[in-house]
Amino acid sequence: MKKKLIFASLAVVLIFVVALTKQQISNTAITIGKELPVVGTAENFEEILKEIEKKQQSFAKAMPAMEMSMDGAGLKSDTATSSGGSDHSTTNVQVDGVDEADRVKNDGSFIYQLRDNELVISKVNPVDEMTVVYSESFSYDDFHPYEMYVDEEHLVLIGMRPMYDAKGYYHKEFTQVKVYQLNERHNLELVREAEIEGYYSSSRKINDQMYIITNKYLPYHLLREDNSGEKVVLDEMKPTFRDTAHSEELQMVDWEKIYYFPESTEGNYLIVSGMDLGDLKKPISVSTYLGAGNTIYASTEHLYITRTHHLFEETTREKIAALIFNPSTNQETLIYKFRLNKGEATFLAEGKVEGALLNQFSMDEHNGHFRIATTNGNMWSESNPSENLLFVLNSKLEEVGSIRGIAPGERIFSARFMGDRGYIVTFKQVDPLFVLDLKDPTNPNILGELKIPGFSDYLHPYDENHLIGFGKDTEENDSGGAMVRGFKMALFDITDVNNPKEKFVEIIGDSGTHSELLYNHKALLFSKAKNIIGFPIDVYENTNNNQRSMYPSISFQGAYVYGLDLDEGFQLKTRITHYDTAVISDNNWDYQKHISRLIYIGDNLYTLSNSKIEAHDLNSFEKKGQIQFGK
């Protein structure tokens, strides 16, 4: 019986592989170079979705047979706020001039904060007059705010509004935008609402132009007959939107205005919407594509949306058995490029590169070229080890240069591009930092490399010759692997690009110590001028007579604030907590008291949690005031 299962598995895989070999995997970036085709009609839409479903099912059907052949053993799968122009901090963003939404904003006098499902505006300057001037709570059934933008005239909330059917069941999700006039902080005026069907992916704001990216899932079962034997109306699968600048009613996007990416295998809608906050009477622009995208990068002129998916490498008959027992984990990343202008996003080009993208910092636009760093393969596989790659693409998303084979057997943990240089951190057992020369787009190369314990999850530029890495310390174990230890902050000296150095290191806590900064750059407060490096952190430490335990206990939650001297290193200035005691444990753990953001206004430092806002002198760190929120 087992032999029959194996034979059946080989047959299924052979059919699957033959089908795949008809579509050879490109090893370089490509560009479509033509206008995207339009869905056009409901009939075309149905046919396109059926083709997409077939592609997805061909892989899904092959997998169970492969699993059966392995005697029941399933296949293993891989599983800042920065200084602004005035004397107050602003959200730490990737690109100057391109704002990113966050749960906390400030304008130098007021702090705007989302705490759970409530918007709170507090006057905090001067500190002896700190008080809440406005609050608005939202029902989770009506609206759940995720993040916001604030400028001189408007406050914009972006969140989710669920929709329920007649029986009260969850039906679909809308991304909702609420625009408030900021003439009177104590009495906000809601001047506009818009909502786009789909879940919120990300957004950017350039001056008074805001762009929102959403994705809407398409349930294939709606194409099949329901219990009554009648098909659903295909028009019900069109994405909908509403904009009070045009109408209070939901509008459907016409089939003639829905485009599709021919190479996409995603049965989703990717929707790019633009709003001109300088002209609130101008209707929202809604561009709809049959496809998907989840990681974005934006310059002041262009938007890049990417989507990564798995591939099976082209193989021969001799490789089929290996494919069953060790399937390829090769991936490719699709890139969609849009021009941003006056609140409208216009599609320009499509390309693709080998490998999977880590996050937005793996992408960058510079002098007309797009740089992107990826990881391809499986870092734990001997037959298909991972490699890291750097691609340079031109304005049409055609490859003009690349670096291949960076740190074989490892994967990218962080990346940062700064002008003509790029920096990549990979990891498996040690933390190599690679310095890349990108001055000549057609001939990028590695200038230098540094191998040290640990890894950096986020790289932040200090100046032209120094980087600060935030990540984790590691220690080699008896089996030759790496054990993750405490939070690590390191200063990299790249004055000599051929010989980068780890100049200073600061380790906080032990295993389990973590910070939102490691996965969200907006949690960082950094100002070189004020000599501030601040971030929220949960500190776990061993309490077993200085003997390392497998399960360290939480000992502190709050904010660490450092200074940095290029001769002396990191200097801990203060630790601030919103708990009543400096030392906490599992017994008095309270999420509402967890500090999530730090900002500064003038000579005052503010720490924010759901329970309070505290103000401290930025030099002495003496507490000067607070606002205590009710439960």
XYZ file of C-alpha atoms in Angstrom:
631
model
C 0.000 0.000 0.000
C 2.831 2.344 0.885
C 4.493 1.752 -2.507
C 1.241 2.641 -4.241
C 1.038 5.871 -2.305
C 4.588 6.775 -3.226
C 3.921 5.964 -6.888
C 0.760 8.067 -6.803
C 2.698 10.889 -5.217
C 5.374 10.720 -7.913
C 2.725 10.781 -10.608
C 1.030 13.831 -9.143
C 4.309 15.646 -8.687
C 5.432 14.750 -12.213
C 2.269 16.240 -13.684
C 2.674 19.282 -11.468
C 6.337 19.763 -12.345
C 5.719 19.386 -16.082
C 3.104 22.108 -15.850
C 5.506 24.325 -13.994
C 8.355 23.850 -16.429
C 6.219 25.494 -19.082
C 6.552 28.697 -17.100
C 10.255 29.112 -16.498
C 11.236 31.112 -13.480
C 12.994 34.323 -14.368
C 16.261 34.950 -12.559
C 16.091 38.670 -13.156
C 13.685 41.509 -12.735
C 11.227 42.012 -15.582
C 8.889 44.757 -16.644
C 5.532 44.444 -18.314
C 6.022 47.712 -20.171
C 2.395 47.871 -21.397
C -0.806 49.219 -19.966
C -2.532 46.705 -17.743
C -5.518 44.866 -19.216
C -8.987 45.722 -17.972
C -11.392 43.157 -16.520
C -14.132 44.822 -18.568
C -17.127 42.562 -17.929
C -18.559 40.269 -15.289
C -17.995 37.299 -17.601
C -14.302 38.121 -17.978
C -14.020 38.566 -14.227
C -15.448 35.093 -13.627
C -13.081 33.497 -16.147
C -10.047 35.257 -14.671
C -10.931 34.097 -11.161
C -11.453 30.534 -12.343
C -7.981 30.519 -13.886
C -6.492 31.871 -10.667
C -8.326 29.231 -8.649
C -6.996 26.476 -10.922
C -3.425 27.657 -10.364
C -3.918 27.626 -6.615
C -5.636 24.230 -6.572
C -2.938 22.550 -8.677
C -0.474 23.097 -5.865
C -2.966 22.292 -3.103
C -3.880 18.943 -4.685
C -0.250 17.890 -5.021
C 0.625 18.527 -1.406
C -1.598 15.861 0.283
C -0.173 13.111 -1.943
C 3.348 14.177 -1.050
C 2.476 14.116 2.644
C 0.948 10.623 2.360
C 4.143 9.253 0.857
C 6.047 10.239 3.955
C 4.309 7.746 6.243
C 2.062 10.383 7.784
C 4.839 12.801 8.648
C 3.827 16.195 7.309
C 6.267 18.357 5.411
C 8.060 20.933 7.502
C 7.487 24.525 6.477
C 9.384 27.673 7.312
C 7.577 29.168 9.481
C 11.063 56.328 16.017
C 9.987 59.130 16.510
C 12.658 61.471 15.116
C 13.509 65.120 15.336
C 11.302 67.452 13.339
C 12.096 70.856 11.896
C 10.637 72.676 14.913
C 11.465 72.008 18.560
C 9.350 68.910 18.914
C 9.751 65.341 17.760
C 7.865 63.838 14.851
C 7.185 60.264 13.800
C 10.289 58.323 12.831
C 9.805 57.759 9.100
C 11.814 56.008 6.416
C 11.869 58.819 3.843
C 12.107 62.534 4.576
C 8.973 64.289 3.388
C 6.865 61.120 3.416
C 4.836 60.908 6.618
C 3.670 57.620 8.094
C 0.609 57.160 10.266
C 0.969 56.229 13.934
C -1.071 55.926 17.117
C 0.575 59.027 18.605
C 1.255 62.436 17.060
C 2.133 65.857 18.458
C 2.308 69.414 17.137
C 4.443 71.041 19.825
C 1.514 71.993 22.051
C -0.909 69.068 21.937
C -0.497 65.295 21.995
C -2.932 63.264 19.895
C -3.247 59.705 21.135
C -5.224 56.567 20.358
C -5.725 54.559 23.522
C -7.679 51.396 22.815
C -10.786 52.602 20.950
C -10.617 56.218 22.073
C -9.112 59.367 20.565
C -7.624 61.660 23.216
C -6.181 65.142 22.682
C -4.146 66.560 25.558
C -2.645 69.986 26.025
C 0.850 69.299 27.365
C 2.777 72.528 26.824
C 3.342 74.213 29.215
C 3.659 71.242 31.562
C 2.032 72.994 34.502
C -1.181 73.231 32.465
C -1.358 69.630 31.249
C -4.947 68.569 30.695
C -7.217 66.569 28.388
C -9.080 68.922 26.056
C -10.952 66.393 23.906
C -11.851 62.719 23.867
C -14.051 60.608 21.641
C -14.831 56.935 22.118
C -15.878 54.629 19.305
C -17.949 51.469 19.390
C -16.036 48.436 18.135
C -19.095 47.503 16.085
C -18.955 50.845 14.258
C -15.313 51.887 13.999
C -11.947 50.773 15.308
C -9.168 53.367 14.770
C -5.722 51.991 13.910
C -3.577 55.105 13.434
C -3.672 58.731 12.351
C -2.120 61.757 10.689
C -2.017 65.293 12.068
C -1.056 68.503 10.281
C -1.756 72.183 10.865
C -5.357 71.940 9.679
C -6.562 68.362 9.962
C -6.533 65.224 12.053
C -7.146 62.068 10.021
C -8.127 58.766 11.616
C -7.704 55.527 9.676
C -9.384 52.413 10.967
C -11.734 49.527 10.327
C -15.512 49.411 10.095
C -17.067 45.941 10.062
C -20.267 45.245 8.166
C -22.753 42.614 9.294
C -25.427 40.814 7.295
C -29.133 40.693 8.129
C -28.544 37.822 10.577
C -25.909 39.761 12.489
C -22.929 37.788 11.185
C -19.682 39.428 10.146
C -19.960 40.029 6.421
C -17.175 42.264 5.127
C -14.664 44.858 6.255
C -14.162 48.471 5.265
C -11.170 50.710 5.813
C -12.647 53.963 7.054
C -11.112 57.443 7.007
C -12.377 60.230 9.263
C -11.147 63.782 8.598
C -11.480 66.345 11.395
C -10.944 70.092 11.239
C -8.457 71.248 13.888
C -9.677 74.817 14.388
C -10.745 74.036 17.959
C -8.975 71.159 19.708
C -11.631 70.973 22.401
C -14.418 70.585 19.856
C -13.305 68.683 16.766
C -15.472 68.971 13.676
C -15.846 65.893 11.485
C -15.747 67.376 7.976
C -15.393 64.293 5.804
C -15.657 60.518 5.809
C -14.542 57.979 3.274
C -14.423 54.211 3.323
C -12.933 51.654 0.982
C -13.885 47.997 1.040
C -11.066 45.747 2.239
C -8.647 45.491 5.112
C -6.150 48.267 5.761
C -2.611 47.520 4.620
C -0.714 50.809 4.922
C -0.703 54.482 3.981
C 1.529 57.476 3.320
C 1.048 61.248 3.418
C 3.064 63.705 1.318
C 2.257 67.297 2.250
C -1.558 67.370 2.036
C -1.832 64.350 -0.279
C -2.729 61.067 1.440
C -2.571 57.593 -0.118
C -4.176 54.486 1.384
C -3.568 50.869 0.361
C -6.204 48.233 1.075
C -6.735 44.588 0.101
C -10.088 42.898 -0.368
C -10.310 39.104 -0.261
C -12.494 37.454 -2.886
C -14.341 34.345 -1.617
C -14.315 31.825 -4.462
C -17.281 29.949 -3.066
C -19.511 32.817 -4.145
C -18.855 31.784 -7.751
C -20.420 28.414 -7.121
C -24.091 27.660 -6.756
C -25.613 28.288 -3.358
C -28.126 26.003 -1.624
C -30.972 27.322 -3.747
C -29.128 26.390 -6.933
C -28.805 30.009 -8.006
C -25.540 31.777 -8.617
C -24.799 34.968 -6.787
C -24.898 38.198 -8.716
C -21.314 38.828 -9.857
C -21.759 42.556 -9.356
C -21.807 41.847 -5.639
C -18.117 40.995 -5.926
C -17.193 44.453 -7.164
C -15.334 46.505 -4.558
C -17.309 49.362 -3.073
C -16.384 52.711 -1.566
C -18.032 55.773 -0.111
C -16.871 59.379 0.049
C -19.009 62.103 1.592
C -17.333 64.610 -0.743
C -19.341 62.898 -3.484
C -22.176 60.916 -1.905
C -23.334 59.338 1.334
C -24.127 56.114 -0.519
C -21.782 53.234 -1.302
C -20.504 53.271 -4.882
C -19.393 50.220 -6.880
C -16.249 50.253 -8.999
C -17.183 49.509 -12.617
C -15.702 46.454 -14.339
C -14.196 48.820 -16.921
C -12.171 50.458 -14.145
C -10.808 47.246 -12.642
C -7.406 46.204 -13.980
C -5.554 42.936 -13.455
C -1.954 41.751 -13.355
C -1.649 38.842 -15.839
C 1.035 37.048 -13.801
C -0.733 37.356 -10.466
C -2.085 34.248 -8.751
C -3.815 36.205 -6.002
C -7.599 36.277 -5.945
C -7.712 39.609 -4.162
C -8.400 43.216 -4.993
C -5.522 45.620 -4.438
C -7.017 49.091 -4.012
C -4.932 52.273 -4.003
C -6.885 55.344 -2.909
C -5.800 58.968 -2.839
C -7.247 61.931 -0.972
C -6.354 65.607 -1.384
C -6.630 67.142 2.079
C -5.991 70.562 0.562
C -9.278 70.318 -1.335
C -11.854 68.428 0.698
C -14.455 68.825 -2.053
C -12.345 66.839 -4.503
C -13.618 63.225 -4.623
C -11.342 60.436 -3.495
C -9.502 58.617 -6.290
C -9.863 54.836 -6.233
C -7.625 52.626 -8.403
C -8.552 48.931 -8.347
C -6.447 45.956 -9.429
C -7.121 42.238 -9.360
C -4.059 41.154 -7.400
C -2.591 41.752 -3.974
C 0.170 43.660 -2.225
C 1.178 43.961 1.388
C 4.570 45.689 1.764
C 4.959 49.226 0.499
C 7.650 51.814 -0.005
C 7.005 55.409 -1.013
C 9.238 58.240 -2.139
C 7.893 61.742 -2.638
C 7.050 60.858 -6.253
C 6.434 57.123 -6.460
C 4.705 54.303 -4.627
C 5.966 50.715 -4.759
C 3.726 47.860 -3.648
C 5.165 44.347 -3.391
C 3.878 40.829 -3.020
C 5.988 37.720 -2.317
C 4.928 34.184 -3.195
C 6.515 30.729 -3.273
C 7.761 28.960 -6.373
C 8.884 25.485 -7.343
C 12.162 25.580 -9.216
C 12.335 24.024 -12.670
C 13.361 20.437 -12.205
C 14.107 17.214 -14.070
C 12.873 13.659 -13.550
C 15.931 12.868 -11.420
C 14.999 15.653 -9.019
C 11.368 14.674 -8.489
C 12.040 12.418 -5.498
C 14.049 15.178 -3.847
C 11.193 17.552 -4.540
C 8.793 15.291 -2.635
C 10.957 14.964 0.449
C 12.511 18.435 0.384
C 10.306 20.850 -1.540
C 11.910 24.013 -2.851
C 11.330 27.210 -0.919
C 12.308 29.513 -3.754
C 10.297 32.696 -3.829
C 9.843 35.746 -5.991
C 8.648 39.235 -5.187
C 6.347 41.083 -7.560
C 6.755 44.856 -7.643
C 4.101 47.336 -8.755
C 5.156 50.943 -9.329
C 2.808 53.945 -9.268
C 3.286 57.654 -9.877
C 1.935 59.869 -7.083
C 0.518 63.236 -8.087
C -2.193 65.433 -6.574
C -3.838 62.633 -4.646
C -3.894 60.174 -7.541
C -1.819 57.010 -7.989
C -1.172 56.034 -11.620
C 0.240 52.620 -12.512
C 3.618 52.830 -14.270
C 5.329 49.439 -14.336
C 5.438 45.907 -12.998
C 8.566 43.878 -12.306
C 9.774 40.982 -10.233
C 12.913 39.796 -8.498
C 14.052 36.546 -6.948
C 13.538 36.059 -3.249
C 11.341 37.263 -0.430
C 11.180 40.756 0.980
C 11.641 41.382 4.712
C 9.972 44.778 5.152
C 9.796 48.313 3.772
C 13.435 49.031 4.685
C 14.547 46.423 2.153
C 13.481 48.885 -0.556
C 14.713 52.313 -1.609
C 14.530 54.747 -4.508
C 17.593 56.853 -5.323
C 18.474 58.934 -8.377
C 15.929 57.224 -10.593
C 16.806 53.688 -9.524
C 15.013 51.262 -7.234
C 17.098 49.102 -4.884
C 15.662 45.991 -3.240
C 17.222 43.307 -1.004
C 15.736 39.808 -0.734
C 16.382 36.320 0.643
C 15.813 33.226 -1.492
C 15.792 29.574 -0.431
C 15.723 27.902 2.968
C 18.376 28.772 5.549
C 17.887 25.351 7.197
C 18.118 23.310 3.989
C 21.327 21.617 2.837
C 20.048 20.877 -0.666
C 18.575 24.329 -1.254
C 20.404 26.723 1.098
C 19.335 30.312 1.242
C 21.184 33.172 -0.358
C 20.682 36.910 -0.106
C 20.453 39.198 -3.082
C 20.551 42.890 -3.933
C 18.938 44.157 -7.131
C 19.129 47.586 -8.746
C 16.271 48.331 -11.160
C 15.771 51.252 -13.518
C 12.667 53.427 -13.799
C 10.936 50.688 -15.825
C 11.767 48.098 -13.147
C 14.309 46.417 -15.404
C 17.388 44.985 -13.723
C 20.575 46.970 -14.355
C 22.749 45.557 -11.581
C 22.794 42.959 -8.814
C 24.794 41.274 -6.076
C 24.160 37.558 -5.568
C 25.285 34.967 -3.076
C 25.433 37.274 -0.059
C 25.860 35.214 3.155
C 24.781 31.760 1.857
C 22.751 29.791 4.399
C 21.547 32.908 6.226
C 18.662 35.328 5.803
C 18.265 39.094 5.973
C 17.262 40.436 9.383
C 17.514 44.151 8.576
C 18.469 46.508 5.775
C 18.993 50.228 5.299
C 19.861 52.354 2.297
C 21.636 55.703 2.673
C 22.427 57.468 -0.589
C 25.140 55.615 -2.493
C 25.489 52.972 0.211
C 23.422 50.093 1.446
C 23.649 48.074 4.650
C 22.382 44.537 5.157
C 22.399 42.432 8.319
C 22.014 38.670 7.918
C 21.894 36.011 10.617
C 21.963 32.322 11.397
C 24.637 31.916 14.062
C 26.522 35.229 13.906
C 25.542 38.704 12.740
C 27.313 39.789 9.555
C 26.916 43.451 8.630
C 27.568 44.050 4.937
C 28.460 47.475 3.536
C 27.348 47.824 -0.085
C 28.637 50.250 -2.713
C 25.689 51.368 -4.864
C 27.232 54.438 -6.483
C 27.312 52.740 -9.885
C 23.840 51.210 -10.372
C 25.193 48.825 -13.005
C 27.984 47.510 -10.796
C 26.970 47.273 -7.123
C 29.441 45.450 -4.913
C 30.288 44.572 -1.318
C 32.783 46.976 0.250
C 33.178 45.452 3.698
C 31.854 42.892 6.144
C 31.728 42.570 9.923
C 30.875 39.352 11.809
C 29.757 39.654 15.431
C 27.437 37.795 17.844
C 23.771 38.731 17.762
C 21.691 40.435 15.113
C 20.026 43.757 14.360
C 16.308 43.924 13.555
C 16.395 47.645 12.813
C 19.172 49.925 11.572
C 18.997 53.664 12.194
C 21.433 56.199 10.729
C 23.316 58.299 13.286
C 25.419 60.227 10.780
C 27.154 59.526 7.470
C 29.713 57.266 9.132
C 27.749 55.598 11.933
C 24.728 53.306 12.215
C 22.849 52.221 15.325
C 21.603 48.650 15.315
C 18.735 47.502 17.537
C 18.224 43.772 17.930
C 19.147 40.793 20.088
C 22.305 39.405 21.626
C 23.058 35.740 21.006
C 25.234 33.043 22.518
C 26.485 29.881 20.860
C 25.034 26.701 22.372
C 26.560 23.234 22.697
C 25.139 22.074 19.365
C 26.726 24.949 17.478
C 23.515 26.924 17.157
C 22.668 30.303 18.608
C 20.608 31.076 21.714
C 18.852 34.446 21.762
C 19.623 36.504 24.853
C 18.921 40.116 25.762
C 18.121 43.283 23.820
C 21.191 44.591 22.011
C 22.003 48.131 20.918
C 25.203 48.569 18.906
C 27.015 51.452 17.246
C 28.612 50.536 13.928
C 31.514 52.660 12.717
C 31.620 52.628 8.914
C 34.172 55.412 8.442
C 36.372 52.792 6.795
C 33.831 51.156 4.500
C 36.159 48.236 3.832
C 36.561 47.516 7.529
C 33.353 48.280 9.469
C 33.576 48.018 13.253
C 31.203 47.455 16.124
C 32.379 50.365 18.251
C 30.062 50.189 21.268
C 27.512 47.682 22.575
C 24.773 47.882 25.204
C 22.934 44.740 26.375
C 19.655 45.006 28.288
C 18.139 42.075 30.182
C 18.136 38.441 29.164
C 16.049 36.073 27.068
C 12.529 37.377 26.619
C 13.491 41.053 26.748
C 11.758 42.753 23.864
C 10.741 46.108 22.449
C 8.186 47.210 19.889
C 11.099 48.972 18.198
C 12.342 45.619 16.893
C 9.330 45.334 14.584
C 8.021 48.914 14.427
C 10.459 51.753 13.767
C 7.865 54.308 14.914
C 8.584 53.314 18.527
C 12.012 54.997 18.389
C 12.668 58.491 19.712
C 15.929 59.776 18.257
C 17.475 63.227 18.158
C 21.160 63.722 17.534
C 20.844 67.420 18.388
C 19.348 66.673 21.814
C 21.451 63.524 22.263
C 18.428 61.289 22.868
C 17.874 57.647 22.017
C 14.683 56.424 23.662
C 12.434 53.403 23.242
C 9.850 51.340 25.151
C 11.046 48.004 26.476
C 9.977 44.979 28.527
C 12.985 43.701 30.468
C 13.269 40.054 31.511
C 16.048 38.987 33.860
C 17.282 35.868 35.602
C 16.600 35.867 39.328
C 18.028 32.444 40.198
C 21.154 33.505 42.108
C 22.740 34.887 38.958
C 22.410 31.464 37.276
C 20.858 31.637 33.851
C 17.380 30.182 33.743
C 15.415 28.952 30.758
C 12.549 31.163 31.897
C 13.678 34.650 32.984
C 11.073 36.778 34.755
C 9.848 40.229 33.797
C 11.492 42.863 35.992
C 10.763 46.183 34.281
C 8.418 47.751 31.767
C 8.783 51.293 30.601
C 11.233 53.407 28.655
C 15.013 53.496 28.482
C 16.618 56.792 27.492
C 20.241 56.920 26.365
C 22.748 59.450 25.182
C 25.563 58.626 22.790
C 29.127 59.893 22.799
C 31.291 58.752 19.900
C 34.260 58.482 22.265
C 32.564 57.090 25.381
C 29.678 55.084 23.945
C 26.081 54.689 25.121
C 25.153 56.392 28.373
C 21.953 55.418 30.184
C 20.302 58.677 31.225
C 17.147 57.353 32.857
C 14.536 54.611 33.074
C 10.899 55.663 33.281
C 7.972 53.429 34.186
C 4.258 54.057 34.629
C 4.020 51.339 37.253
C 3.823 52.406 40.888
C 6.985 50.456 41.652
C 10.214 50.322 39.684
C 10.264 46.512 39.804
C 7.344 44.571 38.366
C 6.510 40.887 38.161
C 3.921 38.622 36.613
C 1.712 39.348 39.624
C 1.272 43.070 38.918
C 1.590 43.063 35.128
C -0.841 45.579 33.577
C -0.907 46.264 29.842
C -2.604 49.630 30.363
C 0.554 50.858 32.111
C 2.916 49.809 29.334
C 4.741 52.773 27.823
C 4.460 52.604 24.029
C 5.797 55.965 22.816
C 8.231 58.698 23.823
C 8.200 62.221 22.394
C 9.839 65.510 23.254
C 8.570 69.063 23.093
C 11.133 71.745 23.844
C 13.074 70.687 26.926
C 10.492 68.186 28.128
C 10.268 64.441 27.562
C 6.827 62.818 27.482
C 6.125 59.109 27.936
C 2.751 57.693 26.920
C 0.747 54.634 27.918
C -2.971 53.888 28.015
C -2.996 54.854 31.683
C -1.198 58.214 31.657
C 1.090 60.793 30.082
C 4.116 61.810 32.135
C 6.357 64.830 31.555
C 10.008 64.878 32.625
C 12.708 67.496 32.322
C 14.899 66.534 29.383
C 18.106 67.356 31.257
C 17.511 66.363 34.882
C 14.644 63.918 34.113
C 12.793 65.248 37.121
C 9.071 64.581 36.844
C 7.235 67.824 36.071
C 3.645 66.778 35.458
C 1.225 64.101 34.349
C -2.238 63.333 33.027
C -3.895 60.294 34.559
C -6.528 58.655 32.374
C -9.582 56.932 33.729
C -10.230 53.277 33.017
